[in-house]
Short mmCIF file of C-alpha atoms in Angstrom, two decimals:
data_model
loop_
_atom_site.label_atom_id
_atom_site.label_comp_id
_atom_site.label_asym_id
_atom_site.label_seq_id
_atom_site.Cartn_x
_atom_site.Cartn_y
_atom_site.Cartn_z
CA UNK A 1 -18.44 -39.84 -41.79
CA UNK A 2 -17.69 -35.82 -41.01
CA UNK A 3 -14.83 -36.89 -38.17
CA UNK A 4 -15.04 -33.56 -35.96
CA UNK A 5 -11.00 -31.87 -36.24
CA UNK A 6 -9.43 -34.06 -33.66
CA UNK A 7 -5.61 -34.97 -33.65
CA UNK A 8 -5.56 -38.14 -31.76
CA UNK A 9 -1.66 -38.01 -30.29
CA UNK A 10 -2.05 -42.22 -29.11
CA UNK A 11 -2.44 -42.98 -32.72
CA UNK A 12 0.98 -40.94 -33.94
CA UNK A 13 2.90 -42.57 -30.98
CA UNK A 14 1.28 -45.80 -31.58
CA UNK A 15 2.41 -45.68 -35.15
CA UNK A 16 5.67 -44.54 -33.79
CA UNK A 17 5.76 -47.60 -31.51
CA UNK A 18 5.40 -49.76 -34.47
CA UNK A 19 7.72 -48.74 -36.30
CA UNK A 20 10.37 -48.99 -33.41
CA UNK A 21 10.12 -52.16 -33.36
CA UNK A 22 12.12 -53.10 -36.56
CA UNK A 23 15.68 -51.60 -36.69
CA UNK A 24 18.12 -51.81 -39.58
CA UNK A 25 21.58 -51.44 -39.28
CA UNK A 26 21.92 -48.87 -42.15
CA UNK A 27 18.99 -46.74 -43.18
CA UNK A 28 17.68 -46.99 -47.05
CA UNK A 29 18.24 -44.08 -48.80
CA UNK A 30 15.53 -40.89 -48.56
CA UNK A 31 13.60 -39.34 -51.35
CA UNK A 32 15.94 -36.62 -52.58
CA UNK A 33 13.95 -35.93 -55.95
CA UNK A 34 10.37 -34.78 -57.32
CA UNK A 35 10.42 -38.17 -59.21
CA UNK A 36 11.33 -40.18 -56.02
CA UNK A 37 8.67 -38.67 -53.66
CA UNK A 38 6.44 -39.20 -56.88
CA UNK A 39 6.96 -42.69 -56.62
CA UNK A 40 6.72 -42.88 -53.42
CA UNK A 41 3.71 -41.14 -53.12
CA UNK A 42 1.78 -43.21 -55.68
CA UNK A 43 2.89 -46.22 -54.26
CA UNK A 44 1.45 -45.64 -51.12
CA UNK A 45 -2.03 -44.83 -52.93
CA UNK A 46 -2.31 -47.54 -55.19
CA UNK A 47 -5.65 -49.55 -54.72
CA UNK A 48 -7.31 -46.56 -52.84
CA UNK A 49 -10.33 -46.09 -53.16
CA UNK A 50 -10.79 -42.50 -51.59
CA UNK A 51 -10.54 -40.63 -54.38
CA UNK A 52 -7.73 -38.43 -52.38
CA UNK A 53 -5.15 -35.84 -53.56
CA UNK A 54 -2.19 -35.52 -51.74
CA UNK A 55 1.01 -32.77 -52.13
CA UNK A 56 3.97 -33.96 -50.34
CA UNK A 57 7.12 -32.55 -49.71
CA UNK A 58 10.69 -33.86 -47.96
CA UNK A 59 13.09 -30.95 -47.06
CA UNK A 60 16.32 -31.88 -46.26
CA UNK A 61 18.09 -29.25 -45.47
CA UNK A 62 19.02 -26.64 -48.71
CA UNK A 63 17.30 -29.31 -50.93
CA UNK A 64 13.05 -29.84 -50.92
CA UNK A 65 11.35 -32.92 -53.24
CA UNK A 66 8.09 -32.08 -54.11
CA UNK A 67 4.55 -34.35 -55.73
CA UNK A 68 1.34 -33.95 -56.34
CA UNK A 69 -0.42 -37.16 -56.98
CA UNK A 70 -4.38 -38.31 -56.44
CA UNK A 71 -5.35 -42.05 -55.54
CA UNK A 72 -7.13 -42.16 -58.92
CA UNK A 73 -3.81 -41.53 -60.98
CA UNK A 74 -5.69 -38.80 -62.96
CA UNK A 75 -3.79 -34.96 -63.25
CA UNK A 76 -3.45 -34.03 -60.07
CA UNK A 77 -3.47 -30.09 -61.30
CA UNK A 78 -7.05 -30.43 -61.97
CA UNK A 79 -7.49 -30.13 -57.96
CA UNK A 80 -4.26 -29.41 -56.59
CA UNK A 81 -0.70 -27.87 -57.31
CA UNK A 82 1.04 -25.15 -56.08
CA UNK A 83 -1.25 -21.99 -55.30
CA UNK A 84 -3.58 -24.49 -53.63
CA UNK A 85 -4.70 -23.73 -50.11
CA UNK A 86 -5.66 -27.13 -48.03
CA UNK A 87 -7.27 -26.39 -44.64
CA UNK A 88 -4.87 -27.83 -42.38
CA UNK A 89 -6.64 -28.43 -38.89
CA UNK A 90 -4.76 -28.58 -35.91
CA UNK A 91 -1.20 -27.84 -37.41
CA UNK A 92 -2.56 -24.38 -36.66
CA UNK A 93 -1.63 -24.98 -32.63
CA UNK A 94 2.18 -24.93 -33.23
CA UNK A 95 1.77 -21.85 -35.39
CA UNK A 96 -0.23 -20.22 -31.93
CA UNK A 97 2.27 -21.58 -29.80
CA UNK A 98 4.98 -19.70 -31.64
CA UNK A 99 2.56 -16.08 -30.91
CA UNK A 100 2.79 -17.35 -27.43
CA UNK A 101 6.07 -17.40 -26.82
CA UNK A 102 6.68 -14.30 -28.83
CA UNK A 103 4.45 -12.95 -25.57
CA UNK A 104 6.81 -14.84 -23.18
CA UNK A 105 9.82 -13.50 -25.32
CA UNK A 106 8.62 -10.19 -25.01
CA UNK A 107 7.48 -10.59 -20.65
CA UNK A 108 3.95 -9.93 -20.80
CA UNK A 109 3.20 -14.04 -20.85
CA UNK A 110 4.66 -17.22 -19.00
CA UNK A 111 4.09 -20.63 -18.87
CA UNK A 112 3.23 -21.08 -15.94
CA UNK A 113 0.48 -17.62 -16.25
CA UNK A 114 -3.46 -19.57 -14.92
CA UNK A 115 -5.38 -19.13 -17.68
CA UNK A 116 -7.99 -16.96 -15.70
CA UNK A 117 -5.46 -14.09 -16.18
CA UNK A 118 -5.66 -14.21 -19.83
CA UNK A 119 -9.53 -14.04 -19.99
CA UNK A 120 -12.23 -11.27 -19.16
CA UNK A 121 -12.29 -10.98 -15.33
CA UNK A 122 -15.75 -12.31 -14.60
CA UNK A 123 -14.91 -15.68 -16.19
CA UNK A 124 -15.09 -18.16 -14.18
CA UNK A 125 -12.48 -20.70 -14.79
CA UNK A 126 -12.76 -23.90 -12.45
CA UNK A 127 -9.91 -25.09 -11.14
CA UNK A 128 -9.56 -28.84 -9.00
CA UNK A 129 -8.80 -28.67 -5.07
CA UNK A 130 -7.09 -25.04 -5.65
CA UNK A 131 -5.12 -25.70 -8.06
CA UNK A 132 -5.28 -23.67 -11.34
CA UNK A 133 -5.37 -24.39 -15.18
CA UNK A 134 -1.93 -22.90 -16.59
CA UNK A 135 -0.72 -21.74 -19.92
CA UNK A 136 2.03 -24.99 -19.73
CA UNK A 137 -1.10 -27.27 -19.57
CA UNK A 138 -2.93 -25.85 -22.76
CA UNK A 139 0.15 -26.44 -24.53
CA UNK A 140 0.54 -30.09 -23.38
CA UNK A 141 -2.99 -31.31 -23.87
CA UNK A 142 -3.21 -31.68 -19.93
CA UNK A 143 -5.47 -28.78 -18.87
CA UNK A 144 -8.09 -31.11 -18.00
CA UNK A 145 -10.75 -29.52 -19.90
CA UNK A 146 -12.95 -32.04 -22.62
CA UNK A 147 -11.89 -32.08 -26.30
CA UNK A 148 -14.72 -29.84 -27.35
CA UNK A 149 -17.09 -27.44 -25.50
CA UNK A 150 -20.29 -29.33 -23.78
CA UNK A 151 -23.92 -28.05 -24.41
CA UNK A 152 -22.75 -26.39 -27.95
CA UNK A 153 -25.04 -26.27 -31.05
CA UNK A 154 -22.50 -27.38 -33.79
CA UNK A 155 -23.43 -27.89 -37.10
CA UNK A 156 -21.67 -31.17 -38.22
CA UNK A 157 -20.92 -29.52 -41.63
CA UNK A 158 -19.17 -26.82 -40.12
CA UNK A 159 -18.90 -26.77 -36.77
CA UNK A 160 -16.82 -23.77 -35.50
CA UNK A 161 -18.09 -21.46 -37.52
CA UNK A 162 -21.32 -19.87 -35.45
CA UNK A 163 -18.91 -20.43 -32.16
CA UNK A 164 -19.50 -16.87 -30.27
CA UNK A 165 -17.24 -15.62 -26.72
CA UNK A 166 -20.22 -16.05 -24.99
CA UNK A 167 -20.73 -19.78 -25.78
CA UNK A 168 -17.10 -20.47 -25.00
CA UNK A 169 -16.59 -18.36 -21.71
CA UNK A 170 -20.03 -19.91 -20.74
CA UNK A 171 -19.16 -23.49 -21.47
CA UNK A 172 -15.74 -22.77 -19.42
CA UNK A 173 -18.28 -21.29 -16.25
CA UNK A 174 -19.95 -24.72 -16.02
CA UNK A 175 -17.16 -27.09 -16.65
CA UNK A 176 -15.76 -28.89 -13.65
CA UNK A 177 -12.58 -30.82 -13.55
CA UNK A 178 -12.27 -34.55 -12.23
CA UNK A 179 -8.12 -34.31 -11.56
CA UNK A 180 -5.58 -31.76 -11.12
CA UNK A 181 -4.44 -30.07 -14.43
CA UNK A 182 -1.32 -31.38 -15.98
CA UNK A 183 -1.91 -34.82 -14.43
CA UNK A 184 -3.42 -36.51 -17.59
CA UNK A 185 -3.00 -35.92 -21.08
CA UNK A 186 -5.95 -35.72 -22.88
CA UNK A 187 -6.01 -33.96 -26.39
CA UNK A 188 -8.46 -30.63 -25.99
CA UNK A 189 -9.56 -28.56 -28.65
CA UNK A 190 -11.86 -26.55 -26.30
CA UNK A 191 -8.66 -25.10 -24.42
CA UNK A 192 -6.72 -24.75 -27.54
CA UNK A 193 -9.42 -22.16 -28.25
CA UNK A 194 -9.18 -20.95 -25.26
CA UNK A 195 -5.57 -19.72 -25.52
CA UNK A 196 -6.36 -18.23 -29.51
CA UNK A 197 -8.70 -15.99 -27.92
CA UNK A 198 -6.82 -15.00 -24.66
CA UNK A 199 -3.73 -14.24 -27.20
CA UNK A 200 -5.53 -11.89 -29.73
CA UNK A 201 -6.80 -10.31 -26.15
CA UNK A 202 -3.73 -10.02 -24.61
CA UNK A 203 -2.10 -8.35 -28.23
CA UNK A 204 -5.06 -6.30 -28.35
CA UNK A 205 -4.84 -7.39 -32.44
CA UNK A 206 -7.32 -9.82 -34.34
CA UNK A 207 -5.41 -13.02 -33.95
CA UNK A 208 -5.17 -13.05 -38.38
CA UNK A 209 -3.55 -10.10 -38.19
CA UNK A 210 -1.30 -11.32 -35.47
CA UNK A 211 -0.30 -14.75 -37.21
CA UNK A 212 0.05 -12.98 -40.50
CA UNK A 213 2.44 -10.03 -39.14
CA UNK A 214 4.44 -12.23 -36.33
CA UNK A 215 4.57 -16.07 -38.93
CA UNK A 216 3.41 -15.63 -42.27
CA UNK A 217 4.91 -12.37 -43.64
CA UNK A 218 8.50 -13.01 -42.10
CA UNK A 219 8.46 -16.17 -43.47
CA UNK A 220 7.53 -15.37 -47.06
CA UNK A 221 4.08 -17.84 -46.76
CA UNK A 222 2.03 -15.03 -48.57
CA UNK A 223 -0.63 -18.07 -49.41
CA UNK A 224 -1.27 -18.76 -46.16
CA UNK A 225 -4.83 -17.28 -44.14
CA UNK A 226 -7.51 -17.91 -41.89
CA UNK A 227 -10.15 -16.09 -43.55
CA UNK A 228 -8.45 -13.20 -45.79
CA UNK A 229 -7.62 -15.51 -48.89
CA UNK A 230 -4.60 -14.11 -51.12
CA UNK A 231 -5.07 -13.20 -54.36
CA UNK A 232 -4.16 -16.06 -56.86
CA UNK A 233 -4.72 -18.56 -54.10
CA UNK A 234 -7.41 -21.21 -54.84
CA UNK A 235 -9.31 -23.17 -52.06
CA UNK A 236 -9.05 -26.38 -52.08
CA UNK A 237 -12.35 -28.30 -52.01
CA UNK A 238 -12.59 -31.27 -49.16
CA UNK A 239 -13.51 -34.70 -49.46
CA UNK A 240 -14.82 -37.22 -47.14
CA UNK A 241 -13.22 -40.66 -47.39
CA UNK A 242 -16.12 -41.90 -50.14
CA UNK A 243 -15.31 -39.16 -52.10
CA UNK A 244 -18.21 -36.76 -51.18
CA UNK A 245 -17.30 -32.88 -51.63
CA UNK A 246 -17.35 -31.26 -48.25
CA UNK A 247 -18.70 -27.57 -47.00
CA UNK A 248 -15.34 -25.51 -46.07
CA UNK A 249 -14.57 -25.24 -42.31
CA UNK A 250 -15.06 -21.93 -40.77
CA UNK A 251 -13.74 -19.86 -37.60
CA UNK A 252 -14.23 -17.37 -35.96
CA UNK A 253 -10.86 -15.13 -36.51
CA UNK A 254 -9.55 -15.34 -32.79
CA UNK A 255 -10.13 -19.17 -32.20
CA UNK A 256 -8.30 -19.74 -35.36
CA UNK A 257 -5.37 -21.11 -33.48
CA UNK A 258 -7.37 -24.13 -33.09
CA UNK A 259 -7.49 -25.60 -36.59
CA UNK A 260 -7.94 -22.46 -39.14
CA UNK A 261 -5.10 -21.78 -41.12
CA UNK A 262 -5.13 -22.56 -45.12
CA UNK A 263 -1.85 -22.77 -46.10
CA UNK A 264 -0.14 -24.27 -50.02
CA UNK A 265 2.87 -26.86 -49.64
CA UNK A 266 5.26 -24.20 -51.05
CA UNK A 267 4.40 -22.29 -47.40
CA UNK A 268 4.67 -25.03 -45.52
CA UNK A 269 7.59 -25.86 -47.03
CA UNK A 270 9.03 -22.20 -45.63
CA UNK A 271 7.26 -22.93 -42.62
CA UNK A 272 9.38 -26.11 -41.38
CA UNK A 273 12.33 -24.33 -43.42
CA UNK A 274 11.83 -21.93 -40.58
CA UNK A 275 12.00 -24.50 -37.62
CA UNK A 276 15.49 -24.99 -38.51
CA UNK A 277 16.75 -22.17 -37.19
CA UNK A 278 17.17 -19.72 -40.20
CA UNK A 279 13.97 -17.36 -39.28
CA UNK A 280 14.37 -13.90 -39.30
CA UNK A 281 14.68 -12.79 -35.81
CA UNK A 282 12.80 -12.64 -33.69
CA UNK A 283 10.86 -15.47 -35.07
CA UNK A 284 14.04 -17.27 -34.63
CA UNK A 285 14.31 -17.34 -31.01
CA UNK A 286 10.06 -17.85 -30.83
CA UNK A 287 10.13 -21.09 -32.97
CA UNK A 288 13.48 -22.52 -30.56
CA UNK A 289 11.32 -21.97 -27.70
CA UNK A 290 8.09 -23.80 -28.92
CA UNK A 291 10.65 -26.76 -29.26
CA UNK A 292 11.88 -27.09 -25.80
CA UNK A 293 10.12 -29.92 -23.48
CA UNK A 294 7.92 -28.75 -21.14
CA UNK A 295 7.73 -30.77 -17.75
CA UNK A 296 3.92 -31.88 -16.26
CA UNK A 297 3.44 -34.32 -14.03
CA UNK A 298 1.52 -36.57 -16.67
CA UNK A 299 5.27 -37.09 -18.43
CA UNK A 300 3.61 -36.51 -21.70
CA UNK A 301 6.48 -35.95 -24.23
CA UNK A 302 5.48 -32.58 -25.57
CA UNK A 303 6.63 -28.90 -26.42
CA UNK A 304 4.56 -26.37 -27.19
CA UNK A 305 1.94 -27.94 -28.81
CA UNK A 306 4.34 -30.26 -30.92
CA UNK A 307 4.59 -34.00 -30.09
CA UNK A 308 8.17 -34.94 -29.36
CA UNK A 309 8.43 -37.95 -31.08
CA UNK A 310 11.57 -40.97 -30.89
CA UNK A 311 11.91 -42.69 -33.90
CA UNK A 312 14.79 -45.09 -34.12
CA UNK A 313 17.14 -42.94 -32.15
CA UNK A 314 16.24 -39.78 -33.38
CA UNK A 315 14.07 -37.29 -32.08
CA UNK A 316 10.68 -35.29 -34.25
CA UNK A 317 8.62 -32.63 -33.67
CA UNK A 318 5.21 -33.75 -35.25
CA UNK A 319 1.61 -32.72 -35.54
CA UNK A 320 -1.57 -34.33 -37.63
CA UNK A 321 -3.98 -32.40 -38.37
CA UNK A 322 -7.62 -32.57 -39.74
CA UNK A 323 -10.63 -31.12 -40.44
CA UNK A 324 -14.38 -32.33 -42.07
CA UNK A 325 -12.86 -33.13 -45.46
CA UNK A 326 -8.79 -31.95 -45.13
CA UNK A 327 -6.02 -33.93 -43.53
CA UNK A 328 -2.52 -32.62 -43.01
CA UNK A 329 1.07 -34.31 -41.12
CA UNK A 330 3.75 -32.47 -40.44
CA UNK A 331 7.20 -33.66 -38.70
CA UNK A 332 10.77 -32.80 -38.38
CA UNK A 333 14.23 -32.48 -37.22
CA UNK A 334 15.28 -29.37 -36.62
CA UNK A 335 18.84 -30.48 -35.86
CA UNK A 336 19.42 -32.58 -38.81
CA UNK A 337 17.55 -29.68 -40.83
CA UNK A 338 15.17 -32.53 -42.30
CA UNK A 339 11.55 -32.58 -42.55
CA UNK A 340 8.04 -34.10 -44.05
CA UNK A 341 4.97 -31.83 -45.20
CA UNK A 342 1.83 -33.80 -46.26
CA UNK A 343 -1.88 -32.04 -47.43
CA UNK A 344 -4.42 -33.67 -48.51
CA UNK A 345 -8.02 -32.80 -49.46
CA UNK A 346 -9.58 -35.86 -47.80
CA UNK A 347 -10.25 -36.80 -44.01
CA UNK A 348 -8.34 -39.77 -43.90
CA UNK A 349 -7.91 -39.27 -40.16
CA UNK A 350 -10.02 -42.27 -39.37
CA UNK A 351 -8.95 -44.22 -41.86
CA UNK A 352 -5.58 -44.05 -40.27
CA UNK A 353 -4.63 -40.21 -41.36
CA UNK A 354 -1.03 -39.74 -43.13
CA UNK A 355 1.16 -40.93 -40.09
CA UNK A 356 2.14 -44.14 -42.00
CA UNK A 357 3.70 -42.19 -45.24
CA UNK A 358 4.75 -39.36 -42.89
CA UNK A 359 6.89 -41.72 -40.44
CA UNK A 360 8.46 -43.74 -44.15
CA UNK A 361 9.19 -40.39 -45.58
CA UNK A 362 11.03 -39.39 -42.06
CA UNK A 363 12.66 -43.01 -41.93
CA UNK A 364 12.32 -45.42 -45.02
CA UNK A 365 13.21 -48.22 -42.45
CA UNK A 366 9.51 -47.54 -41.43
CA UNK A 367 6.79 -49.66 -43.42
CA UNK A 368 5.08 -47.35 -45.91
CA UNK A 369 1.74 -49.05 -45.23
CA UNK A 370 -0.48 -49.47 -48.08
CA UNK A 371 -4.35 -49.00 -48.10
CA UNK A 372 -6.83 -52.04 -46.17
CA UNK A 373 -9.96 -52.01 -46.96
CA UNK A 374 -12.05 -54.87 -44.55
CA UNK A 375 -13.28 -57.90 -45.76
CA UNK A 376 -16.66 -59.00 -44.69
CA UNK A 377 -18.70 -62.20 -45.90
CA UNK A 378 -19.69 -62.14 -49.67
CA UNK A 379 -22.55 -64.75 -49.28
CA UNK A 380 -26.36 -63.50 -49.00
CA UNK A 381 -26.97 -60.63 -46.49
CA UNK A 382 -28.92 -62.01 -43.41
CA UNK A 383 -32.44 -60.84 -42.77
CA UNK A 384 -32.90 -58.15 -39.83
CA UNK A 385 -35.90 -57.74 -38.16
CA UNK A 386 -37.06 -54.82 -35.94
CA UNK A 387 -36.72 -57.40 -32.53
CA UNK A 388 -33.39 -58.30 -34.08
CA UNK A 389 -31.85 -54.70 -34.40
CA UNK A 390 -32.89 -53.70 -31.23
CA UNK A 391 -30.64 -55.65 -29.54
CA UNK A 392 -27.71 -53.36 -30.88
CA UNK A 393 -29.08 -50.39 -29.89
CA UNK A 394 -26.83 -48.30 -27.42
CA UNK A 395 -23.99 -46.15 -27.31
CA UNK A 396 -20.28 -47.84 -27.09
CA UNK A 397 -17.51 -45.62 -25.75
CA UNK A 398 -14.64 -45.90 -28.47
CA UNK A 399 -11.67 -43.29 -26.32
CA UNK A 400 -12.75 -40.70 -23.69
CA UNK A 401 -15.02 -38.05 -25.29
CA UNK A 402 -15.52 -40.14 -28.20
CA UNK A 403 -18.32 -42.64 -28.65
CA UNK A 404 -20.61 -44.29 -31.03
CA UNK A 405 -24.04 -44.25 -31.10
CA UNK A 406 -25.74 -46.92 -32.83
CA UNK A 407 -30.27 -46.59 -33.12
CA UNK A 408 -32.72 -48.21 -34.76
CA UNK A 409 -36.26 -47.31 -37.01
CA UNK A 410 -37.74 -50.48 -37.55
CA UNK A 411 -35.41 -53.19 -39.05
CA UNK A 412 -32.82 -50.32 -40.22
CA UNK A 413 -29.48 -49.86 -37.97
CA UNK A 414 -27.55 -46.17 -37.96
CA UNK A 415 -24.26 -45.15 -36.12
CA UNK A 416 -23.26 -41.60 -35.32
CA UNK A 417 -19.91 -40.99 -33.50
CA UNK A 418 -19.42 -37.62 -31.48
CA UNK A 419 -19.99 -35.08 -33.46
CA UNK A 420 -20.62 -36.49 -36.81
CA UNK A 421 -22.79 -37.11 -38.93
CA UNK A 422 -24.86 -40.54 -38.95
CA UNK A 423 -24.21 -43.68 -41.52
CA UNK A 424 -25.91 -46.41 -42.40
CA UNK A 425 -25.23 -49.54 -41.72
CA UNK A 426 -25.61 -52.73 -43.71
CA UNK A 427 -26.00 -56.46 -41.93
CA UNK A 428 -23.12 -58.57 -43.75
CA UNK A 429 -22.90 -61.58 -41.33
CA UNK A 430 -24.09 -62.55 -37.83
CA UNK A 431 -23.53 -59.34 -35.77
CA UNK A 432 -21.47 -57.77 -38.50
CA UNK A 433 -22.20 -55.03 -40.42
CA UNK A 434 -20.51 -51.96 -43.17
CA UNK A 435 -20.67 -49.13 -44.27
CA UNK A 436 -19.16 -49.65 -47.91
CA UNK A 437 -18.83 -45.48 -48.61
CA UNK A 438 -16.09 -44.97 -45.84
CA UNK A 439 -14.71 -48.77 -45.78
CA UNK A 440 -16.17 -49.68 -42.43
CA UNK A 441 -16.90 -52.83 -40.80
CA UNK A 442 -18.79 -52.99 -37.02
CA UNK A 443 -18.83 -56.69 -35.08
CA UNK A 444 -20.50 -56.45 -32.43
CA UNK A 445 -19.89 -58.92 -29.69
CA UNK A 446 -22.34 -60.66 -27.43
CA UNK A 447 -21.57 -62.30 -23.88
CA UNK A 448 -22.60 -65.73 -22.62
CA UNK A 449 -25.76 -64.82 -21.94
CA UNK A 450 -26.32 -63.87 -25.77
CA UNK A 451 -26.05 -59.60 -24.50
CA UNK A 452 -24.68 -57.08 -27.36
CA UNK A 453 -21.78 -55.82 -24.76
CA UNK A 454 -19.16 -54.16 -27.27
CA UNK A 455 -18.15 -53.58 -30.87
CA UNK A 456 -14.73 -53.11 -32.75
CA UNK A 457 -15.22 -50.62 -35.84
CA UNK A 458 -12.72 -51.55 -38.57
CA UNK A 459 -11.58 -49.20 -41.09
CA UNK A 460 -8.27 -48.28 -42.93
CA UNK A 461 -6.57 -51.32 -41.23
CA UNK A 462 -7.19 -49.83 -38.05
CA UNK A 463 -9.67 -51.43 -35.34
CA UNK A 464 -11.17 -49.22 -32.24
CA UNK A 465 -13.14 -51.16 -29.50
CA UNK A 466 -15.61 -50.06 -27.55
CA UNK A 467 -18.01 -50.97 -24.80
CA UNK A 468 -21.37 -50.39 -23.92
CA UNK A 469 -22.39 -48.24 -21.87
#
């Protein structure tokens, strides 16, 4: 599976949930050294069978623990280390929201600015009984608009990367929104892109240029870029979760803020340094402001565009990010001065992504979680005939926006979910089936009558249900 860059904020506050639910009266103690995130780190991968790399680092406040470490327990250095660039997805949005309030900082933006004003004046931007998208719902997730722009030719191998103006502002002209904006929260990577490209218009400066002179230089994070690599930076190369090398993802410059900065863990290690107050003004001020709540009526707890997250009594900003072969988890506390940085060159995000490690490394009181691969029946594979796999066909809505597709040729059975590619699958029992590459297991279930009405897809511990349509 290619999962399309996503963040999936339910599954971070899930995890969150979870882990609320079992408090300690005094916390274990944190990793503090290399050799304690090390073990840590392995830990957490031993039995998977992904193949992934991961470089993870706790900073607590003057002090940072670093590791590199790959599920495989080879040299890690043979893919990874320190002038390593992972792709990682949408952490990009807090690093936009920080340009943003620069803007604000500066008067020529506001929160509470309709988007309209920040795009070319013969967009047409819908808006529900009057009322108009603002900047404060982009950077909640509630603008109302879908995750990803309808009608679009995307290749599933890289599927920014052709992305013109025209095909966004166009897609905006014919969208139509079913409630008011800020009402729901509903993660959107179409307005996300959206608000790159109305800030590199508003600076009147290619929104690279902008991230690199505004974040990245200030900071010292001179291996971190969208599309003008540093010299003596390597790219990392992306994996899907059977170990297959992915194509890099691509964007064009000003919808970067989306999901298109490459960045090593030494940067983002002066990135979250930088959330805790010490930036070099203005940044300072810029990065305080992204952290602030911002009231909608949906109640979603969110800043600008960082989760606010409670975890036993304390408060996080966090954001997960992915890509087609990248995954990436960043959190902290910018009171406490404490924080978590994970990379990885593998999309693990729906395999579970790196909340579980992230939340343990934030609180050990949190269970590290260990890799699950499903179990299906080991006894002979039932027989499918064409009649038989017919009855599966459909598609089976897994979250809004987000479905899978399952079709037939003959007695063979695919499933494609939004914006990936398709997988095979293989009959294991009655109405069960895998797909042994990515650890999957589909079980369908039928109703009295003897209908295929819905399916849960297993994989990475995690179960999502869906019905059919």
């Amino acid at each position: 599976m290619e999962p399309v860059m996503r963040f999936r904020p339910t599954a971070v506050f899930a995890a969150i949930a979870a882990a609320l639910s079992s408090i300690f009266l005094a916390p274990p103690a944190r990793a503090t050294t290399d050799a304690e995130l090390q073990a840590i780190v392995v830990q957490r991968l031993h039995g998977d069978r992904t193949g992934a790399c991961f470089a993870a680092a706790v900073i607590d406040g003057e002090t940072t623990s670093r590791a590199y470490v790959c599920a495989d327990g080879g040299d890690p250095s043979r893919r990874v280390d320190a002038t390593t660039a992972f792709e990682i997805g949408s952490v990009s949005k807090p690093m936009m929201a920080a340009l943003l309030a620069g803007l604000i900082r500066e008067g020529k933006a506001s929160l509470d600015d309709p988007l309209s004003s920040w795009l070319p004046d013969s967009t047409k931007v819908p808006t529900f009984e009057g009322k108009p998208i603002l900047l404060r719902h982009i950077v909640t997730h509630t603008s109302g608009l879908p995750a990803i722009p309808a009608d679009v030719n995307y290749d599933p191998q890289n599927p920014y990367a052709k992305l013109t103006e025209a095909d966004l502002l166009d897609a905006l002209s014919r969208m139509t929104l079913t409630r008011a904006p800020g009402e729901k929260q509903e993660y959107s990577n179409f307005a996300a892109m959206l608000l790159s490209y109305g800030i590199a218009r508003r600076a009147g400066v290619d929104f690279e240029t902008l991230l690199r002179d505004r974040v990245f230089a200030p900071l010292g994070m001179d291996g971190t870029y969208i599309a003008q690599r540093p010299k003596g930076i390597k790219i990392a190369v992306g994996h899907t979760p059977d170990g297959k090398p992915t194509s890099p993802w691509d964007f064009p410059t000003d919808f970067a803020g989306v999901g298109g900065v490459r960045a090593t863990l030494d940067d983002m290690v002066r990135y979250v340094r930088g959330q805790f107050g010490g930036a070099p003004a203005p940044l300072d001020t810029d990065f305080a402001r992204t952290h602030l709540p911002i009231e909608t009526p949906s109640k979603a707890p969110m800043a600008m565009q960082w989760m606010r997250a409670t975890l036993n009594g304390r408060e996080f900003l966090a954001h997960e990010g992915g890509t087609g072969g990248f995954s990436s988890f960043v959190a902290f506390d910018p009171k406490k001065k404490f924080g978590v940085v994970i990379l990885s060159d593998t999309a693990l995000h729906g395999m579970g992504g790196l909340g579980s490690l992230g939340l343990h490394l934030l609180d050990p009181r949190v269970p590290l979680g260990k890799p699950a691969l499903p179990e299906v029946d080991t006894g002979p594979a039932p027989t499918l005939s064409a009649d038989d796999a017919k009855a599966y066909v459909g598609e089976y809505a897994l979250m809004p926006d987000f479905a899978l597709t399952v079709r037939a040729e003959g007695a063979t059975l695919t499933a494609q979910a939004t914006g990936q590619g398709a997988f095979p699958l293989t009959p294991k029992a009655q109405d069960t089936f895998a797909f042994a590459d990515a650890g999957i297991v589909i079980r369908f279930r039928r109703d009295a009558a003897g209908k295929v009405v819905s399916l849960s897809l297993e994989q990475g511990g995690h179960t999502m249900q869906g019905e059919r349509k």
